[in-house]
Amino acid sequence: MTTEAFTEVDPYDISGTGPYAIGHAYALGAITALVEQEDGTLIGLVAGVDFSVLPEEGESGDLTLSAGAATTYDGDTLLIRRRTAIEQSFAGQTTREIGLEANLDRLAMAAQETETQTYRSLRLPAGALATFTPEDGRMPVWSEANQRFENGPVSDEIPAAQVYAELARNYANALEDAEVEPGLFSAFHWAAKALASATAAATFDPANFYTQAQANALFIPFSGGVRRFGTGASLPTSDAGVIWHDDYNSFMTWQVFDQNGASYSGYASQYIGRPLFDGQPTARLGDIKGNGANLSDATHAALKAWAQHNGNFVSLGSWTAGAFHFADNGDGTFRIPEIRAETFRAWDDGRGIDVGRAFGSWQADALQGHEHNARSGTGGGGSGSALSRTGSSASQSDNSGVNQVTTDATYGDVRVASETRPRSTALLGSIKF
């Protein structure tokens, strides 16, 4: 028997049971079969269970998969390998292997397989290699400069490096608005934003932005344009600087209300909660009438939180018309101040004129304490008696004519009403939200 040159069988794509040709010589039991899956996993097949070889030995033959193996590994790659067992046949030889030639054939086959596997292995340039002394926990690496193996990174660092590599990929490729880490976004995100900005610049509509001069005229300091949000647009959920929103008819800033039980972080008008007088009988966009109405907690969350934060909230039972107080109804709504027909007075704030007034409190009308003197008589040139009345006690002689209201050329007609009041102009009292 002569052993021909050995060329390993090319891989097959598994499609059915076969047969799959073996184009080289092989000995009994020398053929093994492996399946390589798409992810690189290698699975060894069991001879006689997953595959069979006919003839069992010879110059060439065929490998046939079992029906189960063909179905399980359909589409995977079949690798046919030869692994010849080296035997010494001068003692205990079988009838089939008598003679030196058969034994030499086995040795030749094994040498061929060893050579094939050697070409697959790590090979180094010719020459002596420096001694390599491994260190515990470190990975060996090849140094091209020194032409030798050296101790590389600590093995525990490799999983961490893999984590950082994945993080780097995310910072490069994560989709727009997808946070890589809290508050941090990928290069792709910012590229998409830049593209959107460039597209918007190409179709810029001045009607949707205020210029710097216009905003400065409204006493709003900023650099560059102010982003405008139209009717029905949602407010940003993170701080994007000063904005304008048509629904609020106002410039808005990111504000935090967290005192006195308030819990709000978001955009609100710069003038939220401010009481206003208006020259029209209906509230303007962004204002509400100060009429003691009940408002939705959800719709007016910022106004409710502002009132809580600034100490303008009282219990529902303590709420009174006229005071600048808000109250929680406990049903998802809250009550706003009733300021119709009221006159505003600047808070004393420690000056000592309107002593004891709490901020936002209501005060009834009153007259300053004073004294009236009147004189009555029985006729011109006659004698008469005087009436004097102070506080709740009085002495009088004749009060005829005292209760009559008179007028003169200096002060005009006397005005009598159900309240003591100054001159006034009726305007709409409203509150900014």
PDB file of N, CA and C in Angstrom, residues 125-126 145 151-152 167 171 173 208 218 252 338 348 356-357 363-364 387-388 429:
ATOM      1  N   PRO A 125       9.077  33.246  14.043  1.00  0.00           N
ATOM      2  CA  PRO A 125      10.249  33.277  13.153  1.00  0.00           C
ATOM      3  C   PRO A 125      11.338  32.316  13.639  1.00  0.00           C
ATOM      4  N   ALA A 126      12.159  31.916  12.711  1.00  0.00           N
ATOM      5  CA  ALA A 126      13.242  30.993  13.064  1.00  0.00           C
ATOM      6  C   ALA A 126      14.218  31.665  14.020  1.00  0.00           C
ATOM      7  N   ALA A 145       8.678  43.935  18.613  1.00  0.00           N
ATOM      8  CA  ALA A 145       9.954  44.641  18.715  1.00  0.00           C
ATOM      9  C   ALA A 145      11.023  43.771  19.350  1.00  0.00           C
ATOM     10  N   ASN A 151       4.765  39.511  29.450  1.00  0.00           N
ATOM     11  CA  ASN A 151       3.552  39.571  30.265  1.00  0.00           C
ATOM     12  C   ASN A 151       2.736  40.799  29.890  1.00  0.00           C
ATOM     13  N   GLY A 152       1.469  40.549  29.601  1.00  0.00           N
ATOM     14  CA  GLY A 152       0.581  41.622  29.156  1.00  0.00           C
ATOM     15  C   GLY A 152      -0.358  42.102  30.249  1.00  0.00           C
ATOM     16  N   LEU A 167     -19.111  50.748  25.788  1.00  0.00           N
ATOM     17  CA  LEU A 167     -19.515  52.116  26.097  1.00  0.00           C
ATOM     18  C   LEU A 167     -19.051  53.065  24.991  1.00  0.00           C
ATOM     19  N   TYR A 171     -21.260  55.499  22.700  1.00  0.00           N
ATOM     20  CA  TYR A 171     -21.039  56.938  22.557  1.00  0.00           C
ATOM     21  C   TYR A 171     -20.887  57.334  21.093  1.00  0.00           C
ATOM     22  N   ASN A 173     -22.476  55.491  18.481  1.00  0.00           N
ATOM     23  CA  ASN A 173     -23.579  55.078  17.607  1.00  0.00           C
ATOM     24  C   ASN A 173     -24.970  55.136  18.200  1.00  0.00           C
ATOM     25  N   ASN A 208     -41.026  82.655  13.562  1.00  0.00           N
ATOM     26  CA  ASN A 208     -40.970  81.708  14.673  1.00  0.00           C
ATOM     27  C   ASN A 208     -39.905  82.052  15.706  1.00  0.00           C
ATOM     28  N   LEU A 218     -37.586  93.805  25.350  1.00  0.00           N
ATOM     29  CA  LEU A 218     -38.500  93.292  26.375  1.00  0.00           C
ATOM     30  C   LEU A 218     -37.757  92.969  27.671  1.00  0.00           C
ATOM     31  N   MET A 252     -40.334  82.340  29.125  1.00  0.00           N
ATOM     32  CA  MET A 252     -40.367  81.356  30.183  1.00  0.00           C
ATOM     33  C   MET A 252     -38.952  80.880  30.486  1.00  0.00           C
ATOM     34  N   GLU A 338     -59.817  85.370  45.132  1.00  0.00           N
ATOM     35  CA  GLU A 338     -60.968  86.164  44.677  1.00  0.00           C
ATOM     36  C   GLU A 338     -60.618  87.628  44.951  1.00  0.00           C
ATOM     37  N   ASP A 348     -47.062  96.487  54.198  1.00  0.00           N
ATOM     38  CA  ASP A 348     -46.315  97.335  55.129  1.00  0.00           C
ATOM     39  C   ASP A 348     -44.865  96.872  55.261  1.00  0.00           C
ATOM     40  N   GLY A 356     -49.199  94.948  61.673  1.00  0.00           N
ATOM     41  CA  GLY A 356     -49.794  93.639  61.919  1.00  0.00           C
ATOM     42  C   GLY A 356     -50.362  92.954  60.699  1.00  0.00           C
ATOM     43  N   ARG A 357     -50.243  93.532  59.524  1.00  0.00           N
ATOM     44  CA  ARG A 357     -50.815  92.923  58.326  1.00  0.00           C
ATOM     45  C   ARG A 357     -49.925  91.795  57.822  1.00  0.00           C
ATOM     46  N   GLN A 363     -58.344  93.100  54.267  1.00  0.00           N
ATOM     47  CA  GLN A 363     -58.682  94.048  55.326  1.00  0.00           C
ATOM     48  C   GLN A 363     -59.961  94.778  54.933  1.00  0.00           C
ATOM     49  N   ALA A 364     -60.910  94.842  55.857  1.00  0.00           N
ATOM     50  CA  ALA A 364     -62.169  95.536  55.595  1.00  0.00           C
ATOM     51  C   ALA A 364     -61.958  97.048  55.597  1.00  0.00           C
ATOM     52  N   LEU A 387     -74.290 121.326  70.419  1.00  0.00           N
ATOM     53  CA  LEU A 387     -74.325 119.852  70.516  1.00  0.00           C
ATOM     54  C   LEU A 387     -72.904 119.344  70.280  1.00  0.00           C
ATOM     55  N   SER A 388     -72.485 118.565  71.168  1.00  0.00           N
ATOM     56  CA  SER A 388     -71.159 117.974  71.011  1.00  0.00           C
ATOM     57  C   SER A 388     -71.280 116.468  71.175  1.00  0.00           C
ATOM     58  N   GLY A 429     -59.179  92.480  37.321  1.00  0.00           N
ATOM     59  CA  GLY A 429     -58.101  91.909  38.143  1.00  0.00           C
ATOM     60  C   GLY A 429     -57.814  90.491  37.691  1.00  0.00           C
TER      61      GLY A 429
END
